[in-house]
PDB file of C-alpha atoms in Angstrom:
ATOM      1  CA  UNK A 356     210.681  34.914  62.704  1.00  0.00           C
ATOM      2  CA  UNK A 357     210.725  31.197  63.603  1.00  0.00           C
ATOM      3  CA  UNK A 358     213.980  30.265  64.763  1.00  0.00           C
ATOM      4  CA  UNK A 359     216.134  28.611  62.549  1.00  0.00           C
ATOM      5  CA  UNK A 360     216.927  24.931  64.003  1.00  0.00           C
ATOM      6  CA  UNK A 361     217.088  21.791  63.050  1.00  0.00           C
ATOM      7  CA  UNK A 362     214.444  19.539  63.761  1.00  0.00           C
ATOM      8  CA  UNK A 363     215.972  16.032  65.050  1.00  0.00           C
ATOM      9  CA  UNK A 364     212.870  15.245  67.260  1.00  0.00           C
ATOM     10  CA  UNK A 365     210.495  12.052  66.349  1.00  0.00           C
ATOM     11  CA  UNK A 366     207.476  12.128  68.386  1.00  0.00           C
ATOM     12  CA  UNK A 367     207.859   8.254  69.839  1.00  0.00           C
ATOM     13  CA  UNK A 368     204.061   7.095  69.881  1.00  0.00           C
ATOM     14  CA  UNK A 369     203.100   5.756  73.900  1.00  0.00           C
ATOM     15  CA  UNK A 370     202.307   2.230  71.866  1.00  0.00           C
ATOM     16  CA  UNK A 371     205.959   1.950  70.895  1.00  0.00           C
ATOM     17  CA  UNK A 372     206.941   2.989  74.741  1.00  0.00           C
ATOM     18  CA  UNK A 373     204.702   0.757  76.131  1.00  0.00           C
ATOM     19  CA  UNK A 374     205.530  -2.472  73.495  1.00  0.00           C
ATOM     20  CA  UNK A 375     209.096  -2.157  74.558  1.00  0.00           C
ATOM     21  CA  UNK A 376     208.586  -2.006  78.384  1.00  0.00           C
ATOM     22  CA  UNK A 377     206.829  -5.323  77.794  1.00  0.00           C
ATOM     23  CA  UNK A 378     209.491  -6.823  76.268  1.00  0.00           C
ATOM     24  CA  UNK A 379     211.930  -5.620  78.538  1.00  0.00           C
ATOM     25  CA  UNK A 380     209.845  -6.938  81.634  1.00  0.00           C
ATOM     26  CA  UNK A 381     209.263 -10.549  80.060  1.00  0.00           C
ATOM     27  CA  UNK A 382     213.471 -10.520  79.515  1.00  0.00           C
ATOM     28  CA  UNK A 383     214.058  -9.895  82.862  1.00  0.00           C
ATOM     29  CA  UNK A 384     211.496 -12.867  83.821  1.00  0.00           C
ATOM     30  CA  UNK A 385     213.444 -14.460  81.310  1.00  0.00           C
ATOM     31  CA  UNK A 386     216.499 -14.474  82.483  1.00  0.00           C
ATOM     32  CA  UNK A 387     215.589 -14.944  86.045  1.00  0.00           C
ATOM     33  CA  UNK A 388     213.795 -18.451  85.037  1.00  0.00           C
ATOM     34  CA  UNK A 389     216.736 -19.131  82.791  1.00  0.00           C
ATOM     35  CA  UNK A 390     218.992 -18.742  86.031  1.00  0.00           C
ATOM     36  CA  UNK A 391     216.839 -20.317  88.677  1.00  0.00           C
ATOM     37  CA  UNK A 392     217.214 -23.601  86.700  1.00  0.00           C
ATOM     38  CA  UNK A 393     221.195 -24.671  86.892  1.00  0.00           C
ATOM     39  CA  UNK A 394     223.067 -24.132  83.026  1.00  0.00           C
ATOM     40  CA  UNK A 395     226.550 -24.403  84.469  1.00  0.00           C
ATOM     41  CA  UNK A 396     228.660 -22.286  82.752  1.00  0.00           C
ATOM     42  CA  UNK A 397     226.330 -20.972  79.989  1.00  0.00           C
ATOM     43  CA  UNK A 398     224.216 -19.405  82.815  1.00  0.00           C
ATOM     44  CA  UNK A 399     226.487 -16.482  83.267  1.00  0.00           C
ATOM     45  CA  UNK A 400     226.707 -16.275  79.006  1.00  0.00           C
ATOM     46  CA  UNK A 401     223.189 -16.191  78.680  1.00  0.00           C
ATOM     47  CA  UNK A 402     222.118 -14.008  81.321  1.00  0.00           C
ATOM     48  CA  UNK A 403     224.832 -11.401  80.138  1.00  0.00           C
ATOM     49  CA  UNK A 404     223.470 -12.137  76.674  1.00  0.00           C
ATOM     50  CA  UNK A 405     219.647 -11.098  78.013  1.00  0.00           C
ATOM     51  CA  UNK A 406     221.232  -8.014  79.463  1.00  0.00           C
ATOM     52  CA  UNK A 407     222.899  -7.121  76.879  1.00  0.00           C
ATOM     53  CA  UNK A 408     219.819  -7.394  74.539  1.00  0.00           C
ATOM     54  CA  UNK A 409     217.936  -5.266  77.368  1.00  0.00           C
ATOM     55  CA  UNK A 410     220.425  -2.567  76.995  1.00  0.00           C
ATOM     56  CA  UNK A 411     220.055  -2.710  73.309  1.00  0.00           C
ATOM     57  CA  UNK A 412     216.022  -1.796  73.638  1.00  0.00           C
ATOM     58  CA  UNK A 413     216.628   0.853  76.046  1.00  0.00           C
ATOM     59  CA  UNK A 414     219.311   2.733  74.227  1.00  0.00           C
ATOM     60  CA  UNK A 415     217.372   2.727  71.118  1.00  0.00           C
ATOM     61  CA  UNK A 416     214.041   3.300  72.304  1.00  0.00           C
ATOM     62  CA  UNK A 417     213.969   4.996  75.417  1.00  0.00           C
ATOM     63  CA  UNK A 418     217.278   6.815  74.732  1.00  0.00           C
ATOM     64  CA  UNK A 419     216.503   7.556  71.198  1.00  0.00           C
ATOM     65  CA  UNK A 420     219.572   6.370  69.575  1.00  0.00           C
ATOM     66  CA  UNK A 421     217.333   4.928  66.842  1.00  0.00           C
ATOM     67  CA  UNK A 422     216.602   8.256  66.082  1.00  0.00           C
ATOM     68  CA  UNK A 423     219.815  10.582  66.664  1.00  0.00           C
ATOM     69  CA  UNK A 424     222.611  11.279  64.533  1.00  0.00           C
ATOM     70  CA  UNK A 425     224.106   8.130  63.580  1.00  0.00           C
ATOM     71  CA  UNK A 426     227.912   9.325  65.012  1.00  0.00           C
ATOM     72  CA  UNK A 427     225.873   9.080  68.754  1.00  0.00           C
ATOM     73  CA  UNK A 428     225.481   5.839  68.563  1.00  0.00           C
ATOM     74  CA  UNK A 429     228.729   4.908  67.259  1.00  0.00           C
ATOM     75  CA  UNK A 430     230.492   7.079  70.240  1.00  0.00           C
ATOM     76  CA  UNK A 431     228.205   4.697  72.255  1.00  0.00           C
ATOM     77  CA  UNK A 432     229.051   1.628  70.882  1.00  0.00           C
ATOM     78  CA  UNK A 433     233.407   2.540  71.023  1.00  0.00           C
ATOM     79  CA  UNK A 434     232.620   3.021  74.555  1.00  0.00           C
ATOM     80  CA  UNK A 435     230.893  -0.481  75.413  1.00  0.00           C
ATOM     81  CA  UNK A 436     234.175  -1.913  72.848  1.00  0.00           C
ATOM     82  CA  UNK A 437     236.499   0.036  75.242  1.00  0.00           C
ATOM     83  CA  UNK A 438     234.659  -1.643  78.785  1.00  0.00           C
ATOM     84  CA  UNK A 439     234.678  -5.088  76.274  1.00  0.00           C
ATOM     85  CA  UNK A 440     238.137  -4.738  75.886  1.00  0.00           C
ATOM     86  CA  UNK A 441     239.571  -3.867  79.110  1.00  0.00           C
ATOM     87  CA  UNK A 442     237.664  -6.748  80.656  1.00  0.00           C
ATOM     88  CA  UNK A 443     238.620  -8.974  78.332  1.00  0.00           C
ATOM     89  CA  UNK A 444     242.597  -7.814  78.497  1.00  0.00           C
ATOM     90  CA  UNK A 445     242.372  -8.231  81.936  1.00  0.00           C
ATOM     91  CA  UNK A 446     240.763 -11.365  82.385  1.00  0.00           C
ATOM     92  CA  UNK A 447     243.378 -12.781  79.776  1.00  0.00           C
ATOM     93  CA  UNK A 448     246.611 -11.281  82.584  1.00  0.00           C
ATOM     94  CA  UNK A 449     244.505 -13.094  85.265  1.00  0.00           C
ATOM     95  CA  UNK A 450     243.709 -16.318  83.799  1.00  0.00           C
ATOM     96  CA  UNK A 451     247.346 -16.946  82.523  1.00  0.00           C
ATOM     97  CA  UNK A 452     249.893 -14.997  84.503  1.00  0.00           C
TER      98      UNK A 452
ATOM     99  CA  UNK B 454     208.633  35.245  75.791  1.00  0.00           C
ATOM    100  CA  UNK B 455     209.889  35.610  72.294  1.00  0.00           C
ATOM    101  CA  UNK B 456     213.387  36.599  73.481  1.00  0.00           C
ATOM    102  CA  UNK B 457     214.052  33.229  74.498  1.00  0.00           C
ATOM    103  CA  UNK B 458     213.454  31.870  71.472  1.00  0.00           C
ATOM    104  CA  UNK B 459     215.523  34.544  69.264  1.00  0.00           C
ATOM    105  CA  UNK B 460     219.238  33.409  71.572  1.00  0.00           C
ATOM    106  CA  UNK B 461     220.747  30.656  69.749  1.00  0.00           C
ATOM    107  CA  UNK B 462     219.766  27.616  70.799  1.00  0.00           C
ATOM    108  CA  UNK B 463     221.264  24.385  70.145  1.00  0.00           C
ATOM    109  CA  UNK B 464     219.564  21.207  70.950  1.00  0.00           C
ATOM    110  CA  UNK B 465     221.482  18.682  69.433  1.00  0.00           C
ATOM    111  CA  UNK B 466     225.106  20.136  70.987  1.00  0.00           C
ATOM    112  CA  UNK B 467     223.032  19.899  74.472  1.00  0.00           C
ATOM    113  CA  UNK B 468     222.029  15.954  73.837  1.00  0.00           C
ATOM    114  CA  UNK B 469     225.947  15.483  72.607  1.00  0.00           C
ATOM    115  CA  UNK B 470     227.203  17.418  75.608  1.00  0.00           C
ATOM    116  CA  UNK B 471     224.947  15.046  77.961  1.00  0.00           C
ATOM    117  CA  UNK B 472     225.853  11.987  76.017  1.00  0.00           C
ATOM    118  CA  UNK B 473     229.423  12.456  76.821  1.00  0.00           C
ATOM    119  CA  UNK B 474     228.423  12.558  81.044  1.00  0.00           C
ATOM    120  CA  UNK B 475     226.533   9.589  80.400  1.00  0.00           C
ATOM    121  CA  UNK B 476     230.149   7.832  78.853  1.00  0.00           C
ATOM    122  CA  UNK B 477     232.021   9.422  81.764  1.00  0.00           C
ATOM    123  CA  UNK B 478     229.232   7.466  83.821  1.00  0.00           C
ATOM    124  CA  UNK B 479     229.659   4.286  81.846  1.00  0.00           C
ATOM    125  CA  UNK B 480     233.573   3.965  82.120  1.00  0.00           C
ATOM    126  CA  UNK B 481     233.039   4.819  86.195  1.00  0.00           C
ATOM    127  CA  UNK B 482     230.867   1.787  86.407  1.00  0.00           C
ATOM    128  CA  UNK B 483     232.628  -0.086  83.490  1.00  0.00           C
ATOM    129  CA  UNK B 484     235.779  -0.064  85.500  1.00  0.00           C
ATOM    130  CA  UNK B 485     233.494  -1.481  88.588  1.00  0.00           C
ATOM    131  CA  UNK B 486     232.848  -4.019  86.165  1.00  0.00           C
ATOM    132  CA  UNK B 487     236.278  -4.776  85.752  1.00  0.00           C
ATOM    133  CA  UNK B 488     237.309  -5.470  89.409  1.00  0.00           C
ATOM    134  CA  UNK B 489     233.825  -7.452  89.842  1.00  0.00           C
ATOM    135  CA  UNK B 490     234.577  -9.621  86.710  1.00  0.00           C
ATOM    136  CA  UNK B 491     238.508 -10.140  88.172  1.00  0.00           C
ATOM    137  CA  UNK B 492     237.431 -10.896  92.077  1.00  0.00           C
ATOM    138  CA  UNK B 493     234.731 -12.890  90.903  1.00  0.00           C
ATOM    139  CA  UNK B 494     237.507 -15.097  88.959  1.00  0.00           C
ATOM    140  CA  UNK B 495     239.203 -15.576  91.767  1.00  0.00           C
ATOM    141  CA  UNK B 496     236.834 -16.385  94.827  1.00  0.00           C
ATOM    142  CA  UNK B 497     234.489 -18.364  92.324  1.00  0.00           C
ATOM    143  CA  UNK B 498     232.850 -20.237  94.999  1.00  0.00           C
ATOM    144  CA  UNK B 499     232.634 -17.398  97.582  1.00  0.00           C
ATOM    145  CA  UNK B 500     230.652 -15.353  95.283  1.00  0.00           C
ATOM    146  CA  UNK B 501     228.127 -18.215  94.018  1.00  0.00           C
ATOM    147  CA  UNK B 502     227.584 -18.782  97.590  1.00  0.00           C
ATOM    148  CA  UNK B 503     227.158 -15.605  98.465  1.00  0.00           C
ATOM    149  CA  UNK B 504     224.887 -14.302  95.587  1.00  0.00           C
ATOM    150  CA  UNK B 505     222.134 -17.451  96.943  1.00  0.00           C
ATOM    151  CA  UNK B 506     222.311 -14.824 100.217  1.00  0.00           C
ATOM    152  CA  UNK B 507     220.251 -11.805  97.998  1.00  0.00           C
ATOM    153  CA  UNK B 508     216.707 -12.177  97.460  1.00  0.00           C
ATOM    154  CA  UNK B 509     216.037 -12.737  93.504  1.00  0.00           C
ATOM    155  CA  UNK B 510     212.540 -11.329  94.590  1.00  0.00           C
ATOM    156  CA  UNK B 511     213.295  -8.166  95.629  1.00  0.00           C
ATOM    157  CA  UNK B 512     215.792  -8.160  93.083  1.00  0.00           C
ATOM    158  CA  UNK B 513     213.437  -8.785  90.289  1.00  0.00           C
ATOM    159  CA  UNK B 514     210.777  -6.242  91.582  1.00  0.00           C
ATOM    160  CA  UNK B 515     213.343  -3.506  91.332  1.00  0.00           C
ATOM    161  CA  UNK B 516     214.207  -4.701  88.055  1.00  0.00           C
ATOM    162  CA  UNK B 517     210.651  -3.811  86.805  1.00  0.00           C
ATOM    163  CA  UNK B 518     210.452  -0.910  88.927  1.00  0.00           C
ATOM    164  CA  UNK B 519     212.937   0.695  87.014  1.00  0.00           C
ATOM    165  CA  UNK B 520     211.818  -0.518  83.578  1.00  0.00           C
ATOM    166  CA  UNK B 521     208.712   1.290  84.521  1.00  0.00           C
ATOM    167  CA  UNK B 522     210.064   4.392  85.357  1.00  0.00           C
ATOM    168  CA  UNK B 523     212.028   4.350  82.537  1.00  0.00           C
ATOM    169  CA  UNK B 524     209.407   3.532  80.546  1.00  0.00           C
ATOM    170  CA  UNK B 525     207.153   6.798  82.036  1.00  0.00           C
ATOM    171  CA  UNK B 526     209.803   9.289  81.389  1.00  0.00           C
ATOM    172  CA  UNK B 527     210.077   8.258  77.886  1.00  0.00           C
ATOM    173  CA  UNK B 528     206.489   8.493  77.590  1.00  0.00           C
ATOM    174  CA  UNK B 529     206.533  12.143  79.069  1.00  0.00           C
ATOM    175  CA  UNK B 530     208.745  13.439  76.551  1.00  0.00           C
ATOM    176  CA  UNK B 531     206.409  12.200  73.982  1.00  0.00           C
ATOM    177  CA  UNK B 532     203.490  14.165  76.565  1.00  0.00           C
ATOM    178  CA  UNK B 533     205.609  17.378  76.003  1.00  0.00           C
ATOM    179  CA  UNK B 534     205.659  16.932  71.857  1.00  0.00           C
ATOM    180  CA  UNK B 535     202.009  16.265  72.057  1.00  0.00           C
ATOM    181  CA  UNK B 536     201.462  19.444  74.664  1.00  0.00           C
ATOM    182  CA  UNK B 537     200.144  17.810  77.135  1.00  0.00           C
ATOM    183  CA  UNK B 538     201.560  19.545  79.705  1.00  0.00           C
ATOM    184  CA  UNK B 539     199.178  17.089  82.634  1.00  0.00           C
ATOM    185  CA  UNK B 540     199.874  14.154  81.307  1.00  0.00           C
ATOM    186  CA  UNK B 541     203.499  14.829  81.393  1.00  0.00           C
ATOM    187  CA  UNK B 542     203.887  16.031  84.641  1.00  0.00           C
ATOM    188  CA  UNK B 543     201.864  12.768  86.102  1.00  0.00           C
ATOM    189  CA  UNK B 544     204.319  10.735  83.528  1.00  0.00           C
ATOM    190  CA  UNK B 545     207.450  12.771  85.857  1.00  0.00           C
ATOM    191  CA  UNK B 546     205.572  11.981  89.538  1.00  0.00           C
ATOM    192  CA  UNK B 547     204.710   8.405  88.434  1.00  0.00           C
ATOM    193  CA  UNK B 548     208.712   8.178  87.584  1.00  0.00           C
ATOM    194  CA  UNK B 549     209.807  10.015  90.870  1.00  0.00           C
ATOM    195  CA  UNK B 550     206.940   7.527  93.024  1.00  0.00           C
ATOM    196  CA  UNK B 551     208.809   4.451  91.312  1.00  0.00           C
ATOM    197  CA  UNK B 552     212.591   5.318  92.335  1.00  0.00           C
ATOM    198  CA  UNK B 553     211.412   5.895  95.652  1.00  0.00           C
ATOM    199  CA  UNK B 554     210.301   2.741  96.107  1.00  0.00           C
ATOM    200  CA  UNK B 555     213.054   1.517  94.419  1.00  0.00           C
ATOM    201  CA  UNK B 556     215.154   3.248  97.677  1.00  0.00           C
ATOM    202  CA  UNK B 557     212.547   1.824  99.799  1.00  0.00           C
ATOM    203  CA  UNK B 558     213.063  -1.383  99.065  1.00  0.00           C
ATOM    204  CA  UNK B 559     217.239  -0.717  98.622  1.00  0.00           C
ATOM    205  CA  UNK B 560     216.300   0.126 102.008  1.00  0.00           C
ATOM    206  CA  UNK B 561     214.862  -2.775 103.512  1.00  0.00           C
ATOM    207  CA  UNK B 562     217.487  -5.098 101.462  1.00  0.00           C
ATOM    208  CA  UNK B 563     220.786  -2.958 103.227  1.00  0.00           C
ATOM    209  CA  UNK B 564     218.786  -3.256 106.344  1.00  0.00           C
ATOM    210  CA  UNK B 565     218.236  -7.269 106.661  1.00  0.00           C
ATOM    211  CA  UNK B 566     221.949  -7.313 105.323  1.00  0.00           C
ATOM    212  CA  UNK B 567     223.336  -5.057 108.000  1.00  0.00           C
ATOM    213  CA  UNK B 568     221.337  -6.903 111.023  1.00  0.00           C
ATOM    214  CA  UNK B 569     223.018  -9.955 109.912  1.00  0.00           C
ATOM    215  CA  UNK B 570     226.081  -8.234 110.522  1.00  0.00           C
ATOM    216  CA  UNK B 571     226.820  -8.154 106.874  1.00  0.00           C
ATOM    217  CA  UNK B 572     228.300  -4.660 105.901  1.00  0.00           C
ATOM    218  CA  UNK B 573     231.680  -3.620 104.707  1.00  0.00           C
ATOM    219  CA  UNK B 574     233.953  -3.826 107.610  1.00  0.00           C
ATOM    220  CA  UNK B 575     231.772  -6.187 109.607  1.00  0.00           C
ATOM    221  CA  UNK B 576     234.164  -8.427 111.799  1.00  0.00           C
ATOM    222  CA  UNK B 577     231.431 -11.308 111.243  1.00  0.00           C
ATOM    223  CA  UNK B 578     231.599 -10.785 108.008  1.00  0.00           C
ATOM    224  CA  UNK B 579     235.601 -10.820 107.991  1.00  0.00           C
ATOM    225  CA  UNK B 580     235.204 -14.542 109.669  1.00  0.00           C
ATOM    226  CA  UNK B 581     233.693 -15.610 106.436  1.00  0.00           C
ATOM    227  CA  UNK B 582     236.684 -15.137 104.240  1.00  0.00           C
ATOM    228  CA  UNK B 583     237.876 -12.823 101.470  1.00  0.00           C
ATOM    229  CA  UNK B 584     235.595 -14.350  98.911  1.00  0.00           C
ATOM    230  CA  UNK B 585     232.728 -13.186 100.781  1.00  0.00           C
ATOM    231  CA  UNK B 586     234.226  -9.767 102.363  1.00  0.00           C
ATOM    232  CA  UNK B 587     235.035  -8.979  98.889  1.00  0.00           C
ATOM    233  CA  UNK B 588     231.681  -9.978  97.046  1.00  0.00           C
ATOM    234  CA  UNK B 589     230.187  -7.762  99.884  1.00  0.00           C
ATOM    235  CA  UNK B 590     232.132  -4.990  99.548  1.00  0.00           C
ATOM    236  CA  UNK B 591     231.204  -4.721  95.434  1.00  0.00           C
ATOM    237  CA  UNK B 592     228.027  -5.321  95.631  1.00  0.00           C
ATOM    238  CA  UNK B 593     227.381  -1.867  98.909  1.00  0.00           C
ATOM    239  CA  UNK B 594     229.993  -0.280  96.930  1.00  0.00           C
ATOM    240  CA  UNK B 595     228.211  -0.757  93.195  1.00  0.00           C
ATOM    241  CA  UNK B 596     224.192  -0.898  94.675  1.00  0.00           C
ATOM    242  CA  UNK B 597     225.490   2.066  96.632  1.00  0.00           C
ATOM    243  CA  UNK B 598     226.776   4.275  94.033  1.00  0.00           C
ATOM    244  CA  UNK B 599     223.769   3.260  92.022  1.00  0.00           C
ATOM    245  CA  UNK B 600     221.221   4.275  94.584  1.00  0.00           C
ATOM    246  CA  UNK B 601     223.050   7.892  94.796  1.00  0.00           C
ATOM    247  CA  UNK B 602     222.453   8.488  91.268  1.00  0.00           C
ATOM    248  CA  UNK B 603     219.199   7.226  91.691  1.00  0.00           C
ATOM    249  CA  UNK B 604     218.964   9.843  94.172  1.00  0.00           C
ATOM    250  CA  UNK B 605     220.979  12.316  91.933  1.00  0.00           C
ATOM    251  CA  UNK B 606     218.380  11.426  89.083  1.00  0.00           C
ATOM    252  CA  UNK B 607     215.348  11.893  91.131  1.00  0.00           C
ATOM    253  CA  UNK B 608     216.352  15.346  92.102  1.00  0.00           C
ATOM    254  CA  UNK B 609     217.422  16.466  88.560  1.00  0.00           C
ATOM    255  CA  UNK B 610     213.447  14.752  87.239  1.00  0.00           C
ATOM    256  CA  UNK B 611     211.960  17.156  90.233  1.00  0.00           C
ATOM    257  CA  UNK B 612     213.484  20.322  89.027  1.00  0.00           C
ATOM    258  CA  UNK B 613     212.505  19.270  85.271  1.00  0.00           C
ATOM    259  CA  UNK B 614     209.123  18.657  86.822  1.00  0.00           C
ATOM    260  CA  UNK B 615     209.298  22.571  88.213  1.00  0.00           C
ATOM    261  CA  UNK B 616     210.082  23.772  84.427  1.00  0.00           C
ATOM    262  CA  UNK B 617     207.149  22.072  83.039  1.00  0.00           C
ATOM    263  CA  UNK B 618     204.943  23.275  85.612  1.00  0.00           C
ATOM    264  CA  UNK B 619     205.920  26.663  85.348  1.00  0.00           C
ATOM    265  CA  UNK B 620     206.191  26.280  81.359  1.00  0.00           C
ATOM    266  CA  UNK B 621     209.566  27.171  80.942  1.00  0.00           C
ATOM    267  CA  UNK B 622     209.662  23.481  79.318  1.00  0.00           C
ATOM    268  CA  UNK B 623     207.443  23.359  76.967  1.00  0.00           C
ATOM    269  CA  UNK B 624     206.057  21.222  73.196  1.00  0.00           C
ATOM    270  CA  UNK B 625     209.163  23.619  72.076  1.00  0.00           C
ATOM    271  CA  UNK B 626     212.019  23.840  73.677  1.00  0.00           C
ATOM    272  CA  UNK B 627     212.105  20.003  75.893  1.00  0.00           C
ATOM    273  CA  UNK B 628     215.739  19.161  75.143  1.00  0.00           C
ATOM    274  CA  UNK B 629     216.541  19.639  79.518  1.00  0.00           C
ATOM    275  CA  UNK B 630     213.678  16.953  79.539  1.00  0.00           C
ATOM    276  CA  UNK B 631     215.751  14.975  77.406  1.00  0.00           C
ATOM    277  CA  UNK B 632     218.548  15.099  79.000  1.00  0.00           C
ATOM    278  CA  UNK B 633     216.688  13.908  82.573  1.00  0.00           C
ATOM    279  CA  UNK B 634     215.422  11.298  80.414  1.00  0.00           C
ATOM    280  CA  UNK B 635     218.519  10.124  79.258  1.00  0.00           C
ATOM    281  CA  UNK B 636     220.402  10.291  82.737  1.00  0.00           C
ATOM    282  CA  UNK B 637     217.233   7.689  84.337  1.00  0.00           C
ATOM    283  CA  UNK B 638     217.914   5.641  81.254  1.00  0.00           C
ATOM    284  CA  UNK B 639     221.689   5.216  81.791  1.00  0.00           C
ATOM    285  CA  UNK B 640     220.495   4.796  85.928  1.00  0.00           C
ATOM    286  CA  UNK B 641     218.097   1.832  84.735  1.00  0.00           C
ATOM    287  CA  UNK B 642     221.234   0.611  82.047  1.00  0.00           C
ATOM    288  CA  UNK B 643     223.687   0.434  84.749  1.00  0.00           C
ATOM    289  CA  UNK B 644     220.897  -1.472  86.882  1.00  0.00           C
ATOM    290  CA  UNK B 645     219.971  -3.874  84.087  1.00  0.00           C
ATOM    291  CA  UNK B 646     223.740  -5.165  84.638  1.00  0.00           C
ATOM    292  CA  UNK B 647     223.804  -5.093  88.462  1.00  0.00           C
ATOM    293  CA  UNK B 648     220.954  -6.832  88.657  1.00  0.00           C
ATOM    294  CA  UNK B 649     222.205 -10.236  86.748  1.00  0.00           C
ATOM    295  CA  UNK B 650     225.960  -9.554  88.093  1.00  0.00           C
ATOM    296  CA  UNK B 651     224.730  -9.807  91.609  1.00  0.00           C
ATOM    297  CA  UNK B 652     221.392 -11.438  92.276  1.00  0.00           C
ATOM    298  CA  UNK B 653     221.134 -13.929  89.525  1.00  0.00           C
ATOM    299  CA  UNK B 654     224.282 -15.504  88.246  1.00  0.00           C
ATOM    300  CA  UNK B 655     225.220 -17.720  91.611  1.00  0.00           C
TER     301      UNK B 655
END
């Protein structure tokens, strides 16, 4: 008898695997040309910003959130709002205590 | 063999179980995140000055080091669904070959640091000023912990890479793959934030 499970796994084709290392590699080049050349303020913004796009690739792609239940990816994203928000709370006590 | 497959198996409570390690892992290093963003606010000039000290180079290469081993173990899973067992078990060795460089280059980075008399507790170093003793102190403390689960990672990939080999992983039952996949993943995540935090924004 075949066991009984469900079947959540996509096969994610190499091409797909391969197309998003890309990207990721020309972000990081990216960001470090983006940093090497002085933006002030901004340059801390924007390379956050690249990051945070980065981390967006690899948690759908190469982690498969893309593909999982969709209550996964919303435990993942109450997390990052949790690190968001204590940073932000904190900074806020520091900046005008 | 078909006794293994008649015990109740549960792949997606095994992803959910090591989702919730990786969020343990992501508030451990969020809250590093918190103490870099405060220190950083105060000794603004001490840590531009002292981010100019790391090499962007060596930074960078690491950077895409790590892509590319993230990118291999995602392509081994997809190896696995497709049977090939060879394919993903070079996809695993190419994976373990790229974090040890990454260490070997972690290495060589520490090393230059630690002959300039830059290390946590360095009395040179304490001449500099808190800014710097601080900066310093994050960045052996977060690069640190990062390297051990590097470490911690390549070991778990090694045993994964026993499974396959003796086909107790196989195109049916790769959800322990998975979950060695995912733990890289959150390894290159946390990375993909170091690496800005520390070696570019100065």
């Amino acid at each position: 008898m075949e066991p009984v499970h469900k079947d959540t796994h996509n096969i994610i084709p190499y091409r797909t695997l391969l197309t998003v290392l890309a990207v990721l590699i020309t972000l990081t080049f990216i960001s470090v040309f983006i940093t090497q050349i002085y933006l002030g303020t901004l340059t801390v913004a924007i390379a956050l910003l690249i990051a945070a796009v980065k981390s967006t690739f690899v948690l759908r792609i190469f982690m498969h959130l893309k593909f999982e239940n969709r209550f996964l990816s919303s435990m993942v994203i109450a997390v990052i709002l949790i690190i968001a928000a204590v940073i932000f709370i904190t900074l806020l006590d520091y900046i005008y205590r | 063999m078909n006794k293994t497959v008649d015990i109740h198996r549960d792949d997606e409570a095994s992803k959910t179980g090591m989702w919730l390690f990786l969020f343990t892992e992501m508030l451990l290093f969020g809250g590093l995140f918190v103490v870099y963003s405060v220190y950083r606010f105060r000794n603004a000039t001490a840590f531009h000055l002292a981010a100019h000290e790391l090499s962007v180079v060596v930074g960078t290469i690491n950077t895409i080091l790590l892509l590319i081993s993230s990118a291999t173990i995602a392509m081994s899973i997809t190896a696995i669904q497709k049977k090939n067992k060879k394919l993903a078990l070079l996809l695993l060795f190419v994976t373990l070959l790229l974090g040890l460089l990454f260490l070997i280059n972690k290495y060589f980075e520490w090393g230059d640091h630690i002959r300039e008399h830059i290390y946590p507790g360095s009395t040179i170093l304490a001449l500099r000023g808190q800014g710097d003793v601080l900066f310093y102190g994050l960045y052996f403390f977060m690069t640190g912990l990062h390297a051990l689960h590097i470490i911690i990672g390549m070991v778990f990939i090694g045993f994964i890479a026993v499974l396959i080999y003796r086909d107790k992983i196989d195109s049916g039952n790769f959800v322990l793959l998975e979950n060695s996949g995912l733990y890289w993943h959150l390894v290159d995540l946390i990375w993909i934030f170091l690496f800005p935090l520390f070696y570019l924004i100065t």
